[in-house]
CSV table of N, CA and C in Angstrom, one decimal:
chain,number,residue,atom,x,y,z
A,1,UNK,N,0.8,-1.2,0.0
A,1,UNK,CA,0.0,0.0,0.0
A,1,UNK,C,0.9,1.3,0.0
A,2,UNK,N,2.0,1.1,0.7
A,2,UNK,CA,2.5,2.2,0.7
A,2,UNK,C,3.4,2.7,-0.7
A,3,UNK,N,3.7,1.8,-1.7
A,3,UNK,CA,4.2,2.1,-2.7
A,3,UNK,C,3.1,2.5,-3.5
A,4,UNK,N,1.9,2.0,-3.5
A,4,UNK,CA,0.8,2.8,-4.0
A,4,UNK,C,0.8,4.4,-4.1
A,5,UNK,N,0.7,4.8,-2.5
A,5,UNK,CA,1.0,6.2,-2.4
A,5,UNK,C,1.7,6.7,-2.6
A,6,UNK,N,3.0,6.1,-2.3
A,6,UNK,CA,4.3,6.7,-3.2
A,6,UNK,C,3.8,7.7,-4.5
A,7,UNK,N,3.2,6.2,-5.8
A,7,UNK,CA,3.1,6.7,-6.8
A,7,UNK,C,2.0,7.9,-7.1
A,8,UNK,N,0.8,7.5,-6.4
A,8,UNK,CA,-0.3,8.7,-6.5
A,8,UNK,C,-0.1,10.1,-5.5
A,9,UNK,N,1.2,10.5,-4.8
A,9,UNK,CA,1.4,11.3,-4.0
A,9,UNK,C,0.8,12.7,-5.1
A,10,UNK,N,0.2,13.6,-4.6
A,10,UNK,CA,-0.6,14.9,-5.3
A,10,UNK,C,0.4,16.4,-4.8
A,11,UNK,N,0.6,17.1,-5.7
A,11,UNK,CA,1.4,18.2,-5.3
A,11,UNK,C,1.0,18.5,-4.3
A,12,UNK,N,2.1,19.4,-3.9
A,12,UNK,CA,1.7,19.7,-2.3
A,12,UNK,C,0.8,21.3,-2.5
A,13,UNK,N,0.0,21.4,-1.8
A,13,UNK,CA,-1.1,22.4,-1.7
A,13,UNK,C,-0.5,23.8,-2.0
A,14,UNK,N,-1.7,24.3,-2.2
A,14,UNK,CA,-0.8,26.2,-2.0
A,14,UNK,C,-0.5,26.6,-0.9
A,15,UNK,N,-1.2,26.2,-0.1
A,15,UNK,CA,-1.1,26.7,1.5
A,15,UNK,C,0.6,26.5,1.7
A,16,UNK,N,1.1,25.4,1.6
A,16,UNK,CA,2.4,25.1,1.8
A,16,UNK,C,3.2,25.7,1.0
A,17,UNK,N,3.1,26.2,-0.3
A,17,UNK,CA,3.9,26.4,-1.0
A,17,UNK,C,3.4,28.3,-1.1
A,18,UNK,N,2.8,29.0,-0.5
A,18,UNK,CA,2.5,30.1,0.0
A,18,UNK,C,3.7,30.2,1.4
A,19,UNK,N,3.3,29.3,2.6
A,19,UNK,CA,3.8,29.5,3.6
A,19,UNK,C,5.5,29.7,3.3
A,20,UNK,N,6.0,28.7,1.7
A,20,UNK,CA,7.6,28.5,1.9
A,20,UNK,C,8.1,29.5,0.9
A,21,UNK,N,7.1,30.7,0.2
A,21,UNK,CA,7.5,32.0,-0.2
A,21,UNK,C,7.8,32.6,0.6
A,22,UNK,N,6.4,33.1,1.7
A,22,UNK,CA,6.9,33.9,2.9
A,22,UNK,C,7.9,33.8,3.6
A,23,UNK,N,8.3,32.4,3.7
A,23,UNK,CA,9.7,32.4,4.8
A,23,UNK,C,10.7,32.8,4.0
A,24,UNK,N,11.0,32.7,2.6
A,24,UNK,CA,11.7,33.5,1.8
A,24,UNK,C,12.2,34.8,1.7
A,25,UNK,N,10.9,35.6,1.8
A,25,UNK,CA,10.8,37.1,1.3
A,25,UNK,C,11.3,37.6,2.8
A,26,UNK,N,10.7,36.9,4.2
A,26,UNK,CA,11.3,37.2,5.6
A,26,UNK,C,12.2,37.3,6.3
A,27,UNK,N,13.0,36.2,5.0
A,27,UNK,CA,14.2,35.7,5.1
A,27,UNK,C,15.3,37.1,4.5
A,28,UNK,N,14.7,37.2,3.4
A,28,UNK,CA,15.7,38.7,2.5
A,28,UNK,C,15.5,39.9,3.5
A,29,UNK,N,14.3,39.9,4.0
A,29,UNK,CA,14.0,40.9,4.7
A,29,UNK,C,14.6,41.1,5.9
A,30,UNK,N,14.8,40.0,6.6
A,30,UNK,CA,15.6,40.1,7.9
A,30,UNK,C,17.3,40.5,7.3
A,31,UNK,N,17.8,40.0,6.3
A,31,UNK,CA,18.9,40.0,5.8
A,31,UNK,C,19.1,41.5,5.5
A,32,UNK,N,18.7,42.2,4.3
A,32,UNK,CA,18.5,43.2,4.3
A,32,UNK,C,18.6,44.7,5.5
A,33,UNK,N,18.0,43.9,6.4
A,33,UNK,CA,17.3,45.1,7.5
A,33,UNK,C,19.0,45.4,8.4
A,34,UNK,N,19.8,44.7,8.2
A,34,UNK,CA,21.1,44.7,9.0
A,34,UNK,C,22.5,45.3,8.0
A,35,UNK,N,21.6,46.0,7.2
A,35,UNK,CA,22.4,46.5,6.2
A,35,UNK,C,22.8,48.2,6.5
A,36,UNK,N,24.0,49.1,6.5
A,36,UNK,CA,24.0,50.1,6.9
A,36,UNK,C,23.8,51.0,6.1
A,37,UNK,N,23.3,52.1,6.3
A,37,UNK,CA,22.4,53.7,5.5
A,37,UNK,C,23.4,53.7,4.7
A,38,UNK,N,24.7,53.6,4.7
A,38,UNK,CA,25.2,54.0,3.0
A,38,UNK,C,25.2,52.9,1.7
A,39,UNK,N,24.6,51.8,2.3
A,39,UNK,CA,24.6,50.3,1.4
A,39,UNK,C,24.1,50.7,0.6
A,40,UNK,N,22.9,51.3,0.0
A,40,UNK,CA,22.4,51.6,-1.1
A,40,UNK,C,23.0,52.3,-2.3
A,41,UNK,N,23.5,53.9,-1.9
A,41,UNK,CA,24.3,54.3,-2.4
A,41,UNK,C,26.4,53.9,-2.8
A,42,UNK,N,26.5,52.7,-2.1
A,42,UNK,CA,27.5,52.1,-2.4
A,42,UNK,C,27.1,51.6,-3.7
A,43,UNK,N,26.1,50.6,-3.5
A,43,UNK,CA,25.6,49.5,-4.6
A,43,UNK,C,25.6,50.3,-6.1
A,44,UNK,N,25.2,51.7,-5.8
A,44,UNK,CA,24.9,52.3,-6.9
A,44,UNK,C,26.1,53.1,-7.7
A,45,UNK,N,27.3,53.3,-6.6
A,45,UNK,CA,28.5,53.6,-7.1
A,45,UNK,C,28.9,52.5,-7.8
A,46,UNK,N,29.2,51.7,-7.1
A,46,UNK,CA,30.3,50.7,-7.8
A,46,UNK,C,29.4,50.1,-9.3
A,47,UNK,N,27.8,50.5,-9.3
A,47,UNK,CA,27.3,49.7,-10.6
A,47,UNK,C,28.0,50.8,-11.2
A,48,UNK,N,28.0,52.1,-11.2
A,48,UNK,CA,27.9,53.1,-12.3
A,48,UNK,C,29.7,52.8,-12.8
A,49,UNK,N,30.9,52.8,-11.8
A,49,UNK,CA,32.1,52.6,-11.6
A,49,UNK,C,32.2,51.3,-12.9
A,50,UNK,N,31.7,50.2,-12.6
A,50,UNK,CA,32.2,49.1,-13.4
A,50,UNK,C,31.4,49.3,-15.0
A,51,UNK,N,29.8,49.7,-15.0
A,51,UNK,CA,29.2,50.4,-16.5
A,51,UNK,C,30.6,51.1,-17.2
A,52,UNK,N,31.6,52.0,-16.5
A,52,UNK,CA,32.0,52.5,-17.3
A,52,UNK,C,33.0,51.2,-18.6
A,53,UNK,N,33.5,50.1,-17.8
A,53,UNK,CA,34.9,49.5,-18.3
A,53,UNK,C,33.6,48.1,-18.9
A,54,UNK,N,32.4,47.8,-18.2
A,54,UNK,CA,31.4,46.7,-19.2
A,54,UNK,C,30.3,47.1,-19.1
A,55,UNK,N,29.5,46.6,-20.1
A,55,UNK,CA,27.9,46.8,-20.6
A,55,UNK,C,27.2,45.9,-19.8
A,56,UNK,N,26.8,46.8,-18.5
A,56,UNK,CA,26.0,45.9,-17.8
A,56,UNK,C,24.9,46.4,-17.3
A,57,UNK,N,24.0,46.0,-16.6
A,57,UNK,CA,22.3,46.0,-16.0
A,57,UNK,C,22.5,46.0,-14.9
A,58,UNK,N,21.6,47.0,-13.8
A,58,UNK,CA,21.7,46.4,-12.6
A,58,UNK,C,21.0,44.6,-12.4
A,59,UNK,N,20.3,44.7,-12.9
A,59,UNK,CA,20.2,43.2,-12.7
A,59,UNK,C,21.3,42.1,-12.7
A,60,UNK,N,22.1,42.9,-13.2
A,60,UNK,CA,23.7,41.6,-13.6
A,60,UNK,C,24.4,42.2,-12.5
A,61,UNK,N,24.6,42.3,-11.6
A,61,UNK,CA,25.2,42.6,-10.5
A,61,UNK,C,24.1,42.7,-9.2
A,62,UNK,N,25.4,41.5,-8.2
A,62,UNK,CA,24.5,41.2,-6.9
A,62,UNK,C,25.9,41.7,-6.0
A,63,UNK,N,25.2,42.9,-4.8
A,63,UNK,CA,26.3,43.0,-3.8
A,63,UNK,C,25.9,42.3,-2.3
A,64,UNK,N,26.4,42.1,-1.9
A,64,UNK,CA,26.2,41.3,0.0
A,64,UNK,C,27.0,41.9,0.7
A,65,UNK,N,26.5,42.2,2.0
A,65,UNK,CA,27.3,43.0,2.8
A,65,UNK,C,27.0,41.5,3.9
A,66,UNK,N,27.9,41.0,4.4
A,66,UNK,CA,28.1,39.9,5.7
A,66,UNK,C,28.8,40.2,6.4
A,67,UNK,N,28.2,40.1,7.5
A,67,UNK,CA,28.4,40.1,9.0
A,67,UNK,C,29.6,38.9,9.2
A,68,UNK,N,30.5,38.8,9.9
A,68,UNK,CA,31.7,37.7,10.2
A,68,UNK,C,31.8,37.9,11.6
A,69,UNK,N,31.5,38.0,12.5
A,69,UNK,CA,31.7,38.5,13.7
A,69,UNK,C,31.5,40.1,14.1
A,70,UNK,N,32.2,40.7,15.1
A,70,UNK,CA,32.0,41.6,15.8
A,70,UNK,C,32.8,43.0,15.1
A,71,UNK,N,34.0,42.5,14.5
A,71,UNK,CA,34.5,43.5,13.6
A,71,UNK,C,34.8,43.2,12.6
A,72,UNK,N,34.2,42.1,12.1
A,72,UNK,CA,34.8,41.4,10.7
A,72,UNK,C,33.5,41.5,9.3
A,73,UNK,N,33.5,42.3,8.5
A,73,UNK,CA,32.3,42.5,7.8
A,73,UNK,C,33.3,41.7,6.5
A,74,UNK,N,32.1,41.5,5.2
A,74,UNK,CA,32.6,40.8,4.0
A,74,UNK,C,31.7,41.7,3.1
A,75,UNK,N,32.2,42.1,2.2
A,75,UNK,CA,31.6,42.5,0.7
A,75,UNK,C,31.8,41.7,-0.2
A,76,UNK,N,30.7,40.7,-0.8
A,76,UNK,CA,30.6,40.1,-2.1
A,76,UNK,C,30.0,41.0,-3.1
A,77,UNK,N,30.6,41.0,-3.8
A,77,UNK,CA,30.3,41.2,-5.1
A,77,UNK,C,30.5,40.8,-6.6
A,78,UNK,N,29.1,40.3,-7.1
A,78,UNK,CA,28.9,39.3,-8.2
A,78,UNK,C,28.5,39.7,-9.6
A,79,UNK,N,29.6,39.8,-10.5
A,79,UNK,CA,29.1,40.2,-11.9
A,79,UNK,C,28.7,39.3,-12.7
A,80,UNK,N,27.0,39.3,-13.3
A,80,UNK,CA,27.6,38.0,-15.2
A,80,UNK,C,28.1,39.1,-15.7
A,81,UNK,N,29.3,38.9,-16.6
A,81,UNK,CA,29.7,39.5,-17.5
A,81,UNK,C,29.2,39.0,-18.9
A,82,UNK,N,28.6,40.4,-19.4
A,82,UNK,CA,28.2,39.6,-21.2
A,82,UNK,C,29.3,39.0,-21.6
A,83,UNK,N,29.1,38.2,-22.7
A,83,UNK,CA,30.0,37.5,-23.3
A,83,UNK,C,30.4,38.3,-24.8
């Protein structure tokens, strides 16, 4: 019986797949919220900085500012570069 169900198992509901968006968006949100008042205008320097030397979108460029400890911060920053 139970390999039966196996095979007839039915997508999982919206309710669930609602609930595992929200934790998502809560998730960027919490992330985001620990980010410091000049983060935005950094992000916007360095796109305009790199447009000058490649032909890029903000969408092609992802920055992260991480937390490492108490005095230890990380800047990622991610280009696709056209080809």
């Amino acid at each position: 019986m139970a390999l039966l169900d196996f095979f007839l198992l039915r997508k999982k509901n919206t309710a669930n797949i609602a609930k595992e968006r929200l934790q998502i968006i809560i998730a960027k949100q919490n992330k985001n919220f620990n980010e410091p008042n000049y983060f935005p205008q950094l992000k916007n320097e360095l796109l305009i900085v790199i447009s000058k030397y490649i032909k890029i979108t903000p969408e092609m460029i992802t920055i992260q500012l991480e937390q490492k400890g108490i005095n230890i911060s990380i800047l990622e920053l991610n280009i696709k570069i056209p080809e």
